């Protein structure tokens, strides 16, 4: 089962910019769009970014997404305490004909 | 606003069948794709499968395909998940979510825009 690889953790001080990477392959990220989800512990995931770089209504513009080749990134600028959460990338994978999630990154605000 | 609510037993015995229902309000179950995702305690998200009622399409995670069935009931506006022959490894919070499924450049943009609050299912004797 393919999986998208993320760093286990990332951190920054309030106001800093934090970037989270998501590494995939030619069967998922390279050919299909990436989405990102924020999960505060004890709550359901929330859609942050879809179609590589599109923010749903209500998501602050501090969150931005990008994609290049087989990798994608989520950037959080102007880090705030409420951004402490787990972040997951996801994409459709053509080889398994299903969705795959990233391994998840825990963001800490120091 | 779309609202999803999972319901079902919180405890299932090993080797039995896990059954959960997702009741949807604010959207027609027949008009969209619907998915199930699970999260074992302290671990990451795992996609289980999805259904599109109108086309009769279902897709399942290959690792679970032999044990899982996802269905939809348009009269109740619900999606259901059945996972057979469960073990302790199936202990998780189970989420249902609405799916956006569309072509994107030469591939697909498939993402989950509304989620239920989740239902913890423990497999134990």
Tab-separated table of C-alpha atoms in Angstrom:
chain	number	residue	atom	x	y	z
A	1	UNK	CA	0.000	0.000	0.000
A	2	UNK	CA	1.606	3.264	-1.104
A	3	UNK	CA	1.979	5.954	1.497
A	4	UNK	CA	2.988	9.580	1.315
A	5	UNK	CA	5.989	10.459	3.477
A	6	UNK	CA	5.994	13.467	5.808
A	7	UNK	CA	8.424	14.548	8.521
A	8	UNK	CA	7.140	13.466	11.950
A	9	UNK	CA	7.415	16.927	13.448
A	10	UNK	CA	7.946	20.593	12.742
A	11	UNK	CA	8.040	23.620	15.005
A	12	UNK	CA	8.352	27.357	15.098
A	13	UNK	CA	7.800	30.394	17.258
A	14	UNK	CA	4.764	32.637	16.865
A	15	UNK	CA	4.981	34.660	13.676
A	16	UNK	CA	7.477	32.348	11.986
A	17	UNK	CA	6.935	30.429	8.751
A	18	UNK	CA	6.828	26.626	8.890
A	19	UNK	CA	6.905	24.315	5.874
A	20	UNK	CA	5.820	20.665	5.792
A	21	UNK	CA	6.851	18.373	2.956
A	22	UNK	CA	4.920	15.441	1.468
A	23	UNK	CA	6.843	12.995	-0.711
A	24	UNK	CA	5.038	10.655	-3.068
A	25	UNK	CA	5.553	8.954	-6.406
A	26	UNK	CA	4.652	8.907	-10.085
A	27	UNK	CA	1.379	7.107	-9.345
A	28	UNK	CA	0.003	9.650	-6.874
A	29	UNK	CA	1.336	13.192	-6.405
A	30	UNK	CA	2.952	13.482	-9.827
A	31	UNK	CA	-0.306	12.869	-11.688
A	32	UNK	CA	-3.073	13.749	-9.207
A	33	UNK	CA	-3.870	16.733	-7.017
A	34	UNK	CA	-2.853	16.967	-3.370
A	35	UNK	CA	-5.051	17.948	-0.434
A	36	UNK	CA	-4.041	18.874	3.115
A	37	UNK	CA	-5.904	18.346	6.404
A	38	UNK	CA	-5.460	19.835	9.878
A	39	UNK	CA	-6.352	17.712	12.891
A	40	UNK	CA	-6.413	19.178	16.366
A	41	UNK	CA	-6.050	16.268	18.839
A	42	UNK	CA	-9.393	14.766	19.777
A	43	UNK	CA	-11.223	16.273	16.802
A	44	UNK	CA	-11.964	15.289	13.217
A	45	UNK	CA	-9.644	16.321	10.376
A	46	UNK	CA	-10.459	19.585	8.633
A	47	UNK	CA	-9.794	20.340	4.962
A	48	UNK	CA	-7.127	23.055	4.622
A	49	UNK	CA	-6.004	22.893	0.993
A	50	UNK	CA	-7.370	21.052	-2.055
A	51	UNK	CA	-6.297	20.771	-5.691
A	52	UNK	CA	-2.663	21.468	-4.666
A	53	UNK	CA	-3.074	25.119	-3.737
A	54	UNK	CA	-6.742	26.010	-3.279
A	55	UNK	CA	-8.060	27.162	0.087
A	56	UNK	CA	-11.701	26.437	0.969
A	57	UNK	CA	-13.771	29.326	2.189
A	58	UNK	CA	-12.896	30.198	5.785
A	59	UNK	CA	-9.316	28.919	5.756
A	60	UNK	CA	-6.890	31.760	6.544
A	61	UNK	CA	-4.532	32.817	3.769
A	62	UNK	CA	-1.637	32.054	6.144
A	63	UNK	CA	-1.969	28.504	4.827
A	64	UNK	CA	-0.672	27.813	1.328
A	65	UNK	CA	0.034	24.717	-0.719
A	66	UNK	CA	2.303	23.902	-3.633
A	67	UNK	CA	3.344	20.908	-5.707
A	68	UNK	CA	6.340	20.026	-7.851
A	69	UNK	CA	6.896	16.659	-9.457
A	70	UNK	CA	6.382	13.885	-6.898
A	71	UNK	CA	6.389	16.197	-3.859
A	72	UNK	CA	4.078	18.736	-2.293
A	73	UNK	CA	4.418	21.274	0.512
A	74	UNK	CA	2.214	23.058	3.005
A	75	UNK	CA	3.406	26.400	4.330
A	76	UNK	CA	2.077	28.134	7.416
A	77	UNK	CA	3.150	31.762	7.601
A	78	UNK	CA	2.664	33.957	10.651
A	79	UNK	CA	2.466	30.877	12.883
A	80	UNK	CA	-0.124	31.129	15.666
A	81	UNK	CA	-0.689	29.067	18.808
A	82	UNK	CA	-3.927	27.681	17.406
A	83	UNK	CA	-1.953	26.144	14.519
A	84	UNK	CA	-0.635	23.455	16.891
A	85	UNK	CA	-2.068	20.319	15.346
A	86	UNK	CA	-1.326	17.311	13.194
A	87	UNK	CA	-1.219	17.880	9.440
A	88	UNK	CA	-1.818	15.243	6.766
A	89	UNK	CA	-1.409	15.328	2.994
A	90	UNK	CA	-3.461	13.058	0.717
A	91	UNK	CA	-3.794	12.186	-2.948
A	92	UNK	CA	-5.409	9.649	-5.249
A	93	UNK	CA	-3.076	6.800	-6.208
A	94	UNK	CA	-3.543	5.276	-9.648
A	95	UNK	CA	-1.654	2.073	-8.830
A	96	UNK	CA	-4.050	1.028	-6.057
A	97	UNK	CA	-7.088	2.900	-7.394
A	98	UNK	CA	-7.618	4.555	-4.028
A	99	UNK	CA	-6.754	7.483	-1.812
A	100	UNK	CA	-3.563	7.522	0.225
A	101	UNK	CA	-2.682	9.675	3.214
A	102	UNK	CA	0.622	11.045	4.376
A	103	UNK	CA	2.251	9.784	7.551
A	104	UNK	CA	1.370	13.007	9.361
A	105	UNK	CA	3.358	15.900	10.831
A	106	UNK	CA	2.887	17.273	14.331
A	107	UNK	CA	3.400	21.037	14.404
A	108	UNK	CA	4.418	22.627	17.694
A	109	UNK	CA	4.348	26.335	18.410
A	110	UNK	CA	7.211	27.068	20.797
B	1	UNK	CA	-23.963	23.334	5.562
B	2	UNK	CA	-23.344	19.610	5.360
B	3	UNK	CA	-23.418	17.639	8.602
B	4	UNK	CA	-22.357	14.015	9.098
B	5	UNK	CA	-22.866	11.871	12.186
B	6	UNK	CA	-21.443	8.393	12.714
B	7	UNK	CA	-23.242	5.913	14.945
B	8	UNK	CA	-22.850	2.297	15.992
B	9	UNK	CA	-21.545	0.002	18.723
B	10	UNK	CA	-18.430	1.165	20.522
B	11	UNK	CA	-17.336	-2.384	21.339
B	12	UNK	CA	-17.080	-5.322	18.948
B	13	UNK	CA	-15.871	-8.838	19.771
B	14	UNK	CA	-12.942	-10.316	17.819
B	15	UNK	CA	-13.980	-12.231	14.670
B	16	UNK	CA	-17.346	-10.443	14.568
B	17	UNK	CA	-18.541	-7.714	12.187
B	18	UNK	CA	-18.122	-3.999	12.805
B	19	UNK	CA	-21.117	-2.008	11.566
B	20	UNK	CA	-21.346	1.782	11.484
B	21	UNK	CA	-23.822	4.211	9.966
B	22	UNK	CA	-23.206	7.758	8.781
B	23	UNK	CA	-26.305	9.970	8.741
B	24	UNK	CA	-26.036	12.946	6.399
B	25	UNK	CA	-27.934	16.217	6.490
B	26	UNK	CA	-27.600	19.170	4.143
B	27	UNK	CA	-26.708	17.057	1.091
B	28	UNK	CA	-28.250	14.176	-0.792
B	29	UNK	CA	-26.462	10.865	-0.340
B	30	UNK	CA	-27.203	10.026	-3.973
B	31	UNK	CA	-25.552	13.139	-5.401
B	32	UNK	CA	-22.003	12.742	-4.137
B	33	UNK	CA	-19.220	10.316	-3.311
B	34	UNK	CA	-18.934	9.343	0.376
B	35	UNK	CA	-15.928	7.853	2.100
B	36	UNK	CA	-14.843	6.143	5.315
B	37	UNK	CA	-11.476	6.812	6.967
B	38	UNK	CA	-10.117	5.334	10.180
B	39	UNK	CA	-7.453	6.316	12.702
B	40	UNK	CA	-6.032	3.827	15.233
B	41	UNK	CA	-5.257	5.384	18.620
B	42	UNK	CA	-2.141	7.538	18.389
B	43	UNK	CA	-1.629	6.778	14.680
B	44	UNK	CA	-2.322	8.328	11.302
B	45	UNK	CA	-5.273	8.318	8.929
B	46	UNK	CA	-6.113	5.305	6.756
B	47	UNK	CA	-8.542	5.446	3.817
B	48	UNK	CA	-11.031	2.560	3.896
B	49	UNK	CA	-13.095	3.113	0.755
B	50	UNK	CA	-15.816	5.125	-0.904
B	51	UNK	CA	-19.167	4.838	-2.627
B	52	UNK	CA	-21.030	6.736	-5.306
B	53	UNK	CA	-24.639	5.610	-5.128
B	54	UNK	CA	-25.887	6.858	-8.508
B	55	UNK	CA	-23.145	5.180	-10.521
B	56	UNK	CA	-22.968	2.123	-8.269
B	57	UNK	CA	-19.238	2.723	-7.860
B	58	UNK	CA	-17.356	1.452	-4.848
B	59	UNK	CA	-13.585	1.468	-4.289
B	60	UNK	CA	-11.830	-0.110	-1.349
B	61	UNK	CA	-8.380	-0.025	0.205
B	62	UNK	CA	-6.671	-3.172	-1.149
B	63	UNK	CA	-5.532	-4.078	2.351
B	64	UNK	CA	-9.156	-4.205	3.570
B	65	UNK	CA	-11.001	-5.121	0.377
B	66	UNK	CA	-11.692	-8.738	1.318
B	67	UNK	CA	-13.432	-7.733	4.565
B	68	UNK	CA	-15.193	-4.423	3.889
B	69	UNK	CA	-18.487	-3.347	2.369
B	70	UNK	CA	-19.669	0.253	2.018
B	71	UNK	CA	-23.281	0.873	1.060
B	72	UNK	CA	-25.776	3.735	0.847
B	73	UNK	CA	-29.447	4.058	1.786
B	74	UNK	CA	-31.125	6.915	-0.059
B	75	UNK	CA	-34.369	6.633	1.923
B	76	UNK	CA	-32.502	7.352	5.160
B	77	UNK	CA	-29.759	9.495	3.539
B	78	UNK	CA	-27.129	7.306	5.146
B	79	UNK	CA	-23.897	5.561	4.267
B	80	UNK	CA	-22.960	2.342	6.052
B	81	UNK	CA	-19.697	0.535	6.734
B	82	UNK	CA	-19.350	-3.164	7.481
B	83	UNK	CA	-15.972	-4.691	8.354
B	84	UNK	CA	-15.960	-8.439	8.857
B	85	UNK	CA	-13.724	-10.702	10.962
B	86	UNK	CA	-12.313	-7.878	13.061
B	87	UNK	CA	-9.219	-8.101	15.244
B	88	UNK	CA	-7.638	-5.771	17.776
B	89	UNK	CA	-5.828	-4.103	14.868
B	90	UNK	CA	-9.200	-2.744	13.706
B	91	UNK	CA	-9.593	-0.694	16.904
B	92	UNK	CA	-9.805	2.905	15.703
B	93	UNK	CA	-11.844	6.057	15.409
B	94	UNK	CA	-13.916	5.687	12.252
B	95	UNK	CA	-14.841	8.804	10.276
B	96	UNK	CA	-17.231	9.300	7.388
B	97	UNK	CA	-16.704	12.193	5.013
B	98	UNK	CA	-18.161	13.747	1.882
B	99	UNK	CA	-15.964	13.474	-1.203
B	100	UNK	CA	-15.296	15.947	-3.974
B	101	UNK	CA	-14.272	13.902	-7.033
B	102	UNK	CA	-13.337	15.646	-10.261
B	103	UNK	CA	-10.915	15.617	-13.152
B	104	UNK	CA	-7.859	17.821	-12.689
B	105	UNK	CA	-5.432	18.457	-15.525
B	106	UNK	CA	-4.742	14.913	-16.738
B	107	UNK	CA	-5.472	13.313	-13.376
B	108	UNK	CA	-7.874	13.561	-10.449
B	109	UNK	CA	-8.557	15.965	-7.596
B	110	UNK	CA	-10.270	13.870	-4.912
B	111	UNK	CA	-10.615	15.351	-1.456
B	112	UNK	CA	-12.807	15.215	1.639
B	113	UNK	CA	-14.570	18.497	2.394
B	114	UNK	CA	-16.938	17.635	5.245
B	115	UNK	CA	-16.247	15.135	8.043
B	116	UNK	CA	-18.226	13.536	10.829
B	117	UNK	CA	-17.000	13.811	14.404
B	118	UNK	CA	-15.840	10.195	14.415
B	119	UNK	CA	-16.868	7.037	16.265
B	120	UNK	CA	-14.445	5.067	18.429
B	121	UNK	CA	-14.743	1.328	17.943
B	122	UNK	CA	-12.812	-0.979	20.240
B	123	UNK	CA	-12.303	-4.617	19.323
B	124	UNK	CA	-12.003	-6.661	22.483
B	125	UNK	CA	-13.443	-9.733	24.121
